[in-house]
Amino acid sequence: MDRIPILPMGEFLLVTIQVDMHDQLALTLQDDLTSKIEKSGARGVLIDISALEMVDSFIGRMIANISGMSSILDADTVVVGMQPAVAITLVELGLTLTGVRTALNVERGMQMLRTELTDKESVNGHRHDE
């Protein structure tokens, strides 16, 4: 069975999609990622889709679903590396990806996650795991 690797990076998880997504692979990623967030206590997820040249409505919805599920598990999600053709396709399909934050590249995405985590900690006055 194909699986997309989920790599821990401190308090974050990195998902780099290097293959064409098909429906079953997207569902497996959704299950694997939510399990990994729960087990690791990750505070953020960075999904790099720079290798994806095409998406369909199902994959677009899966990206939005993964972001929503991660948020419920208290992990922010940033999708990075979206190619212009993918963005155009998503808009033409009418998918707004509500709740999905995007950045141009991994560096900017990591900065967004760090800033969000710092803001949450300053509001709460402590770290999540304390």
N, CA and C atoms as an extended XYZ file, in Angstrom:
390
Properties=species:S:1:pos:R:3:atomname:S:1:resname:S:1:resid:I:1 pbc="F F F"
N         0.854       -1.186        0.000 N   MET     1
C         0.000        0.000        0.000 CA  MET     1
C         0.892        1.239        0.000 C   MET     1
N         0.575        2.170       -0.844 N   ASP     2
C         1.315        3.420       -0.893 CA  ASP     2
C         0.992        4.274        0.318 C   ASP     2
N         2.018        4.963        0.801 N   ARG     3
C         1.833        5.894        1.920 CA  ARG     3
C         2.708        7.120        1.666 C   ARG     3
N         2.250        8.246        2.134 N   ILE     4
C         3.031        9.467        2.045 CA  ILE     4
C         3.731        9.647        3.384 C   ILE     4
N         5.062        9.832        3.384 N   PRO     5
C         5.780        9.983        4.646 CA  PRO     5
C         5.364       11.237        5.409 C   PRO     5
N         5.304       11.097        6.720 N   ILE     6
C         5.005       12.218        7.612 CA  ILE     6
C         6.195       12.352        8.547 C   ILE     6
N         6.951       13.434        8.394 N   LEU     7
C         8.197       13.596        9.123 CA  LEU     7
C         8.040       14.573       10.279 C   LEU     7
N         8.441       14.179       11.504 N   PRO     8
C         8.403       15.118       12.627 CA  PRO     8
C         9.537       16.125       12.523 C   PRO     8
N         9.216       17.399       12.813 N   MET     9
C        10.207       18.480       12.842 CA  MET     9
C         9.924       19.308       14.082 C   MET     9
N        10.448       18.871       15.232 N   GLY    10
C        10.160       19.566       16.473 CA  GLY    10
C         8.683       19.438       16.806 C   GLY    10
N         8.018       20.570       16.940 N   GLU    11
C         6.598       20.579       17.278 CA  GLU    11
C         5.692       20.474       16.058 C   GLU    11
N         6.307       20.335       14.883 N   PHE    12
C         5.533       20.315       13.650 CA  PHE    12
C         5.715       18.984       12.913 C   PHE    12
N         4.798       18.729       12.001 N   LEU    13
C         4.900       17.579       11.107 CA  LEU    13
C         5.022       18.095        9.683 C   LEU    13
N         5.903       17.471        8.916 N   LEU    14
C         6.116       17.849        7.520 CA  LEU    14
C         5.616       16.734        6.615 C   LEU    14
N         4.726       17.107        5.694 N   VAL    15
C         4.197       16.166        4.712 CA  VAL    15
C         4.580       16.704        3.343 C   VAL    15
N         5.388       15.954        2.629 N   THR    16
C         5.783       16.357        1.290 CA  THR    16
C         5.198       15.371        0.301 C   THR    16
N         4.265       15.836       -0.481 N   ILE    17
C         3.585       14.971       -1.448 CA  ILE    17
C         4.380       15.002       -2.746 C   ILE    17
N         5.028       13.879       -3.050 N   GLN    18
C         5.900       13.802       -4.223 CA  GLN    18
C         5.326       12.931       -5.336 C   GLN    18
N         4.136       12.428       -5.128 N   VAL    19
C         3.506       11.556       -6.124 CA  VAL    19
C         2.129       12.105       -6.466 C   VAL    19
N         1.606       11.667       -7.602 N   ASP    20
C         0.247       12.064       -7.947 CA  ASP    20
C        -0.714       11.467       -6.939 C   ASP    20
N        -1.575       12.306       -6.435 N   MET    21
C        -2.542       11.854       -5.436 CA  MET    21
C        -3.710       11.162       -6.124 C   MET    21
N        -4.070       10.031       -5.585 N   HIS    22
C        -5.321        9.399       -5.989 CA  HIS    22
C        -6.182        9.299       -4.739 C   HIS    22
N        -7.429        8.992       -4.923 N   ASP    23
C        -8.396        9.081       -3.822 CA  ASP    23
C        -7.994        8.237       -2.614 C   ASP    23
N        -7.597        6.988       -2.825 N   GLN    24
C        -7.260        6.126       -1.695 CA  GLN    24
C        -6.022        6.637       -0.973 C   GLN    24
N        -5.041        7.140       -1.718 N   LEU    25
C        -3.831        7.678       -1.092 CA  LEU    25
C        -4.170        8.897       -0.233 C   LEU    25
N        -5.088        9.737       -0.696 N   ALA    26
C        -5.511       10.906        0.084 CA  ALA    26
C        -6.222       10.480        1.366 C   ALA    26
N        -7.062        9.463        1.279 N   LEU    27
C        -7.753        8.972        2.471 CA  LEU    27
C        -6.764        8.368        3.466 C   LEU    27
N        -5.766        7.629        2.953 N   THR    28
C        -4.742        7.053        3.821 CA  THR    28
C        -3.937        8.154        4.493 C   THR    28
N        -3.591        9.199        3.736 N   LEU    29
C        -2.859       10.325        4.322 CA  LEU    29
C        -3.681       10.979        5.432 C   LEU    29
N        -4.958       11.160        5.192 N   GLN    30
C        -5.829       11.763        6.207 CA  GLN    30
C        -5.798       10.941        7.493 C   GLN    30
N        -5.934        9.627        7.375 N   ASP    31
C        -5.920        8.756        8.562 CA  ASP    31
C        -4.556        8.762        9.241 C   ASP    31
N        -3.498        8.628        8.444 N   ASP    32
C        -2.141        8.597        9.011 CA  ASP    32
C        -1.807        9.907        9.720 C   ASP    32
N        -2.189       11.025        9.099 N   LEU    33
C        -1.835       12.330        9.659 CA  LEU    33
C        -2.579       12.601       10.965 C   LEU    33
N        -3.857       12.307       11.015 N   THR    34
C        -4.594       12.548       12.260 CA  THR    34
C        -4.061       11.652       13.386 C   THR    34
N        -3.693       10.415       13.057 N   SER    35
C        -3.109        9.526       14.072 CA  SER    35
C        -1.772       10.069       14.564 C   SER    35
N        -0.958       10.548       13.620 N   LYS    36
C         0.366       11.066       13.980 CA  LYS    36
C         0.250       12.329       14.840 C   LYS    36
N        -0.724       13.189       14.531 N   ILE    37
C        -0.920       14.396       15.346 CA  ILE    37
C        -1.293       13.996       16.767 C   ILE    37
N        -2.212       13.037       16.886 N   GLU    38
C        -2.668       12.598       18.205 CA  GLU    38
C        -1.526       11.974       18.999 C   GLU    38
N        -0.730       11.131       18.359 N   LYS    39
C         0.357       10.436       19.055 CA  LYS    39
C         1.518       11.362       19.412 C   LYS    39
N         1.823       12.286       18.505 N   SER    40
C         2.999       13.134       18.720 CA  SER    40
C         2.686       14.434       19.468 C   SER    40
N         1.427       14.831       19.475 N   GLY    41
C         1.070       16.112       20.073 CA  GLY    41
C         1.569       17.283       19.240 C   GLY    41
N         1.739       17.061       17.944 N   ALA    42
C         2.242       18.109       17.054 CA  ALA    42
C         1.338       19.330       17.115 C   ALA    42
N         1.937       20.494       17.029 N   ARG    43
C         1.194       21.759       17.096 CA  ARG    43
C         0.949       22.361       15.716 C   ARG    43
N         1.616       21.812       14.699 N   GLY    44
C         1.433       22.340       13.365 CA  GLY    44
C         1.750       21.302       12.313 C   GLY    44
N         1.147       21.487       11.133 N   VAL    45
C         1.371       20.582       10.010 CA  VAL    45
C         1.676       21.427        8.783 C   VAL    45
N         2.772       21.089        8.113 N   LEU    46
C         3.138       21.765        6.871 CA  LEU    46
C         2.991       20.754        5.749 C   LEU    46
N         2.134       21.052        4.784 N   ILE    47
C         1.907       20.147        3.660 CA  ILE    47
C         2.464       20.794        2.402 C   ILE    47
N         3.503       20.182        1.854 N   ASP    48
C         4.151       20.687        0.642 CA  ASP    48
C         3.549       19.984       -0.567 C   ASP    48
N         2.857       20.746       -1.416 N   ILE    49
C         2.228       20.160       -2.601 CA  ILE    49
C         2.905       20.637       -3.883 C   ILE    49
N         4.154       21.075       -3.774 N   SER    50
C         4.833       21.654       -4.937 CA  SER    50
C         5.012       20.649       -6.081 C   SER    50
N         4.983       19.362       -5.796 N   ALA    51
C         5.148       18.368       -6.860 CA  ALA    51
C         3.827       18.038       -7.552 C   ALA    51
N         2.709       18.522       -6.994 N   LEU    52
C         1.415       18.237       -7.614 CA  LEU    52
C         1.185       19.183       -8.785 C   LEU    52
N         0.954       18.597       -9.947 N   GLU    53
C         0.693       19.409      -11.128 CA  GLU    53
C        -0.796       19.561      -11.391 C   GLU    53
N        -1.585       18.636      -10.838 N   MET    54
C        -3.030       18.688      -11.044 CA  MET    54
C        -3.732       18.238       -9.768 C   MET    54
N        -4.895       18.781       -9.537 N   VAL    55
C        -5.758       18.302       -8.461 CA  VAL    55
C        -7.176       18.227       -9.006 C   VAL    55
N        -7.953       17.354       -8.418 N   ASP    56
C        -9.373       17.329       -8.774 CA  ASP    56
C       -10.168       17.782       -7.553 C   ASP    56
N       -11.472       17.802       -7.684 N   SER    57
C       -12.291       18.316       -6.588 CA  SER    57
C       -12.155       17.452       -5.338 C   SER    57
N       -11.995       16.138       -5.504 N   PHE    58
C       -11.859       15.268       -4.338 CA  PHE    58
C       -10.584       15.599       -3.571 C   PHE    58
N        -9.473       15.736       -4.280 N   ILE    59
C        -8.196       16.038       -3.617 CA  ILE    59
C        -8.271       17.419       -2.969 C   ILE    59
N        -8.890       18.379       -3.635 N   GLY    60
C        -9.056       19.700       -3.042 CA  GLY    60
C        -9.841       19.636       -1.747 C   GLY    60
N       -10.934       18.876       -1.759 N   ARG    61
C       -11.731       18.731       -0.533 CA  ARG    61
C       -10.942       18.010        0.546 C   ARG    61
N       -10.122       17.030        0.160 N   MET    62
C        -9.318       16.307        1.140 CA  MET    62
C        -8.321       17.237        1.825 C   MET    62
N        -7.727       18.139        1.064 N   ILE    63
C        -6.794       19.100        1.658 CA  ILE    63
C        -7.528       19.956        2.685 C   ILE    63
N        -8.725       20.416        2.330 N   ALA    64
C        -9.520       21.215        3.273 CA  ALA    64
C        -9.918       20.376        4.486 C   ALA    64
N       -10.308       19.122        4.250 N   ASN    65
C       -10.693       18.244        5.369 CA  ASN    65
C        -9.526       17.989        6.312 C   ASN    65
N        -8.357       17.728        5.753 N   ILE    66
C        -7.171       17.482        6.579 CA  ILE    66
C        -6.876       18.708        7.436 C   ILE    66
N        -6.983       19.886        6.851 N   SER    67
C        -6.748       21.111        7.614 CA  SER    67
C        -7.756       21.251        8.749 C   SER    67
N        -9.016       20.966        8.456 N   GLY    68
C       -10.050       21.062        9.481 CA  GLY    68
C        -9.840       20.059       10.598 C   GLY    68
N        -9.500       18.831       10.247 N   MET    69
C        -9.264       17.798       11.259 CA  MET    69
C        -8.050       18.145       12.119 C   MET    69
N        -7.014       18.659       11.494 N   SER    70
C        -5.821       19.059       12.239 CA  SER    70
C        -6.162       20.165       13.227 C   SER    70
N        -6.978       21.114       12.790 N   SER    71
C        -7.372       22.214       13.663 CA  SER    71
C        -8.132       21.710       14.881 C   SER    71
N        -9.021       20.758       14.676 N   ILE    72
C        -9.765       20.185       15.803 CA  ILE    72
C        -8.814       19.508       16.783 C   ILE    72
N        -7.721       18.948       16.252 N   LEU    73
C        -6.713       18.293       17.093 CA  LEU    73
C        -5.678       19.295       17.610 C   LEU    73
N        -5.955       20.603       17.466 N   ASP    74
C        -5.109       21.687       17.969 CA  ASP    74
C        -3.775       21.801       17.238 C   ASP    74
N        -3.784       21.492       15.954 N   ALA    75
C        -2.587       21.671       15.134 CA  ALA    75
C        -2.949       22.548       13.932 C   ALA    75
N        -2.224       23.631       13.748 N   ASP    76
C        -2.444       24.492       12.591 CA  ASP    76
C        -1.871       23.829       11.347 C   ASP    76
N        -2.469       24.125       10.203 N   THR    77
C        -1.989       23.557        8.950 CA  THR    77
C        -1.698       24.673        7.957 C   THR    77
N        -0.564       24.551        7.273 N   VAL    78
C        -0.231       25.462        6.192 CA  VAL    78
C         0.121       24.609        4.975 C   VAL    78
N        -0.490       24.924        3.855 N   VAL    79
C        -0.204       24.254        2.589 CA  VAL    79
C         0.746       25.151        1.810 C   VAL    79
N         1.859       24.584        1.362 N   VAL    80
C         2.868       25.384        0.661 CA  VAL    80
C         3.154       24.811       -0.719 C   VAL    80
N         3.698       25.668       -1.579 N   GLY    81
C         4.191       25.229       -2.869 CA  GLY    81
C         3.138       24.999       -3.932 C   GLY    81
N         1.981       25.601       -3.776 N   MET    82
C         0.925       25.374       -4.758 CA  MET    82
C         1.311       26.004       -6.098 C   MET    82
N         1.277       25.192       -7.140 N   GLN    83
C         1.600       25.705       -8.471 CA  GLN    83
C         0.412       26.511       -8.997 C   GLN    83
N         0.692       27.519       -9.836 N   PRO    84
C        -0.389       28.350      -10.366 CA  PRO    84
C        -1.503       27.543      -11.038 C   PRO    84
N        -1.144       26.506      -11.783 N   ALA    85
C        -2.172       25.707      -12.459 CA  ALA    85
C        -3.091       25.024      -11.453 C   ALA    85
N        -2.538       24.613      -10.323 N   VAL    86
C        -3.348       23.987       -9.278 CA  VAL    86
C        -4.293       25.022       -8.664 C   VAL    86
N        -3.782       26.219       -8.401 N   ALA    87
C        -4.619       27.278       -7.833 CA  ALA    87
C        -5.755       27.639       -8.795 C   ALA    87
N        -5.427       27.743      -10.064 N   ILE    88
C        -6.449       28.059      -11.071 CA  ILE    88
C        -7.518       26.972      -11.109 C   ILE    88
N        -7.078       25.723      -11.073 N   THR    89
C        -8.027       24.606      -11.101 CA  THR    89
C        -8.947       24.635       -9.891 C   THR    89
N        -8.376       24.878       -8.711 N   LEU    90
C        -9.193       24.910       -7.493 CA  LEU    90
C       -10.252       26.010       -7.572 C   LEU    90
N        -9.860       27.178       -8.074 N   VAL    91
C       -10.814       28.278       -8.196 CA  VAL    91
C       -11.877       27.945       -9.238 C   VAL    91
N       -11.454       27.362      -10.371 N   GLU    92
C       -12.420       27.005      -11.413 CA  GLU    92
C       -13.404       25.944      -10.933 C   GLU    92
N       -12.943       25.077      -10.018 N   LEU    93
C       -13.830       24.057       -9.457 CA  LEU    93
C       -14.750       24.632       -8.383 C   LEU    93
N       -14.490       25.896       -8.010 N   GLY    94
C       -15.318       26.527       -6.995 CA  GLY    94
C       -14.939       26.153       -5.581 C   GLY    94
N       -13.736       25.593       -5.397 N   LEU    95
C       -13.283       25.205       -4.063 CA  LEU    95
C       -12.526       26.369       -3.440 C   LEU    95
N       -13.020       26.865       -2.340 N   THR    96
C       -12.363       27.987       -1.685 CA  THR    96
C       -11.388       27.531       -0.605 C   THR    96
N       -11.421       26.248       -0.240 N   LEU    97
C       -10.532       25.683        0.783 CA  LEU    97
C       -10.623       26.501        2.070 C   LEU    97
N       -11.821       26.685        2.535 N   THR    98
C       -12.064       27.425        3.763 CA  THR    98
C       -11.231       26.871        4.913 C   THR    98
N       -10.541       27.770        5.592 N   GLY    99
C        -9.732       27.375        6.743 CA  GLY    99
C        -8.343       26.901        6.390 C   GLY    99
N        -8.037       26.793        5.104 N   VAL   100
C        -6.705       26.351        4.697 CA  VAL   100
C        -5.827       27.581        4.503 C   VAL   100
N        -4.728       27.617        5.234 N   ARG   101
C        -3.778       28.709        5.062 CA  ARG   101
C        -2.701       28.251        4.105 C   ARG   101
N        -2.237       29.170        3.272 N   THR   102
C        -1.231       28.819        2.278 CA  THR   102
C        -0.038       29.762        2.369 C   THR   102
N         1.100       29.265        1.895 N   ALA   103
C         2.307       30.077        1.782 CA  ALA   103
C         3.009       29.662        0.495 C   ALA   103
N         3.851       30.554       -0.011 N   LEU   104
C         4.504       30.253       -1.286 CA  LEU   104
C         5.498       29.110       -1.187 C   LEU   104
N         6.198       29.000       -0.059 N   ASN   105
C         7.229       27.965        0.041 CA  ASN   105
C         7.346       27.458        1.484 C   ASN   105
N         8.193       26.461        1.668 N   VAL   106
C         8.344       25.822        2.973 CA  VAL   106
C         8.827       26.823        4.015 C   VAL   106
N         9.780       27.662        3.658 N   GLU   107
C        10.333       28.627        4.608 CA  GLU   107
C         9.241       29.555        5.144 C   GLU   107
N         8.437       30.098        4.264 N   ARG   108
C         7.359       30.996        4.700 CA  ARG   108
C         6.286       30.229        5.483 C   ARG   108
N         6.026       29.001        5.078 N   GLY   109
C         5.054       28.193        5.806 CA  GLY   109
C         5.505       27.897        7.222 C   GLY   109
N         6.774       27.550        7.400 N   MET   110
C         7.309       27.292        8.741 CA  MET   110
C         7.237       28.554        9.587 C   MET   110
N         7.516       29.699        8.981 N   GLN   111
C         7.431       30.959        9.726 CA  GLN   111
C         5.998       31.218       10.179 C   GLN   111
N         5.028       30.923        9.312 N   MET   112
C         3.625       31.107        9.688 CA  MET   112
C         3.272       30.211       10.877 C   MET   112
N         3.726       28.958       10.844 N   LEU   113
C         3.430       28.032       11.943 CA  LEU   113
C         4.084       28.510       13.241 C   LEU   113
N         5.348       28.940       13.159 N   ARG   114
C         6.045       29.420       14.368 CA  ARG   114
C         5.350       30.640       14.952 C   ARG   114
N         4.951       31.571       14.089 N   THR   115
C         4.269       32.779       14.555 CA  THR   115
C         2.941       32.428       15.215 C   THR   115
N         2.187       31.540       14.594 N   GLU   116
C         0.898       31.130       15.163 CA  GLU   116
C         1.082       30.460       16.513 C   GLU   116
N         2.085       29.605       16.627 N   LEU   117
C         2.346       28.908       17.890 CA  LEU   117
C         2.755       29.900       18.976 C   LEU   117
N         3.614       30.849       18.627 N   THR   118
C         4.042       31.871       19.585 CA  THR   118
C         2.854       32.712       20.046 C   THR   118
N         1.981       33.090       19.108 N   ASP   119
C         0.797       33.878       19.457 CA  ASP   119
C        -0.119       33.107       20.397 C   ASP   119
N        -0.330       31.825       20.125 N   LYS   120
C        -1.195       31.007       20.990 CA  LYS   120
C        -0.608       30.895       22.387 C   LYS   120
N         0.708       30.692       22.458 N   GLU   121
C         1.352       30.540       23.764 CA  GLU   121
C         1.297       31.836       24.562 C   GLU   121
N         1.430       32.976       23.876 N   SER   122
C         1.381       34.240       24.604 CA  SER   122
C        -0.032       34.532       25.100 C   SER   122
N        -1.051       34.116       24.355 N   VAL   123
C        -2.439       34.302       24.789 CA  VAL   123
C        -2.755       33.393       25.972 C   VAL   123
N        -2.306       32.144       25.869 N   ASN   124
C        -2.584       31.180       26.933 CA  ASN   124
C        -1.644       31.326       28.124 C   ASN   124
N        -0.517       31.990       27.908 N   GLY   125
C         0.430       32.209       28.982 CA  GLY   125
C         1.292       31.015       29.313 C   GLY   125
N         1.157       29.946       28.530 N   HIS   126
C         1.983       28.762       28.750 CA  HIS   126
C         1.939       27.883       27.519 C   HIS   126
N         2.808       26.895       27.549 N   ARG   127
C         2.850       25.948       26.451 CA  ARG   127
C         1.698       24.958       26.587 C   ARG   127
N         1.307       24.372       25.446 N   HIS   128
C         0.192       23.438       25.387 CA  HIS   128
C         0.398       22.222       26.283 C   HIS   128
N         1.608       21.700       26.347 N   ASP   129
C         1.839       20.441       27.046 CA  ASP   129
C         2.200       20.639       28.512 C   ASP   129
N         2.138       21.840       29.036 N   GLU   130
C         2.462       22.078       30.440 CA  GLU   130
C         1.247       21.889       31.312 C   GLU   130
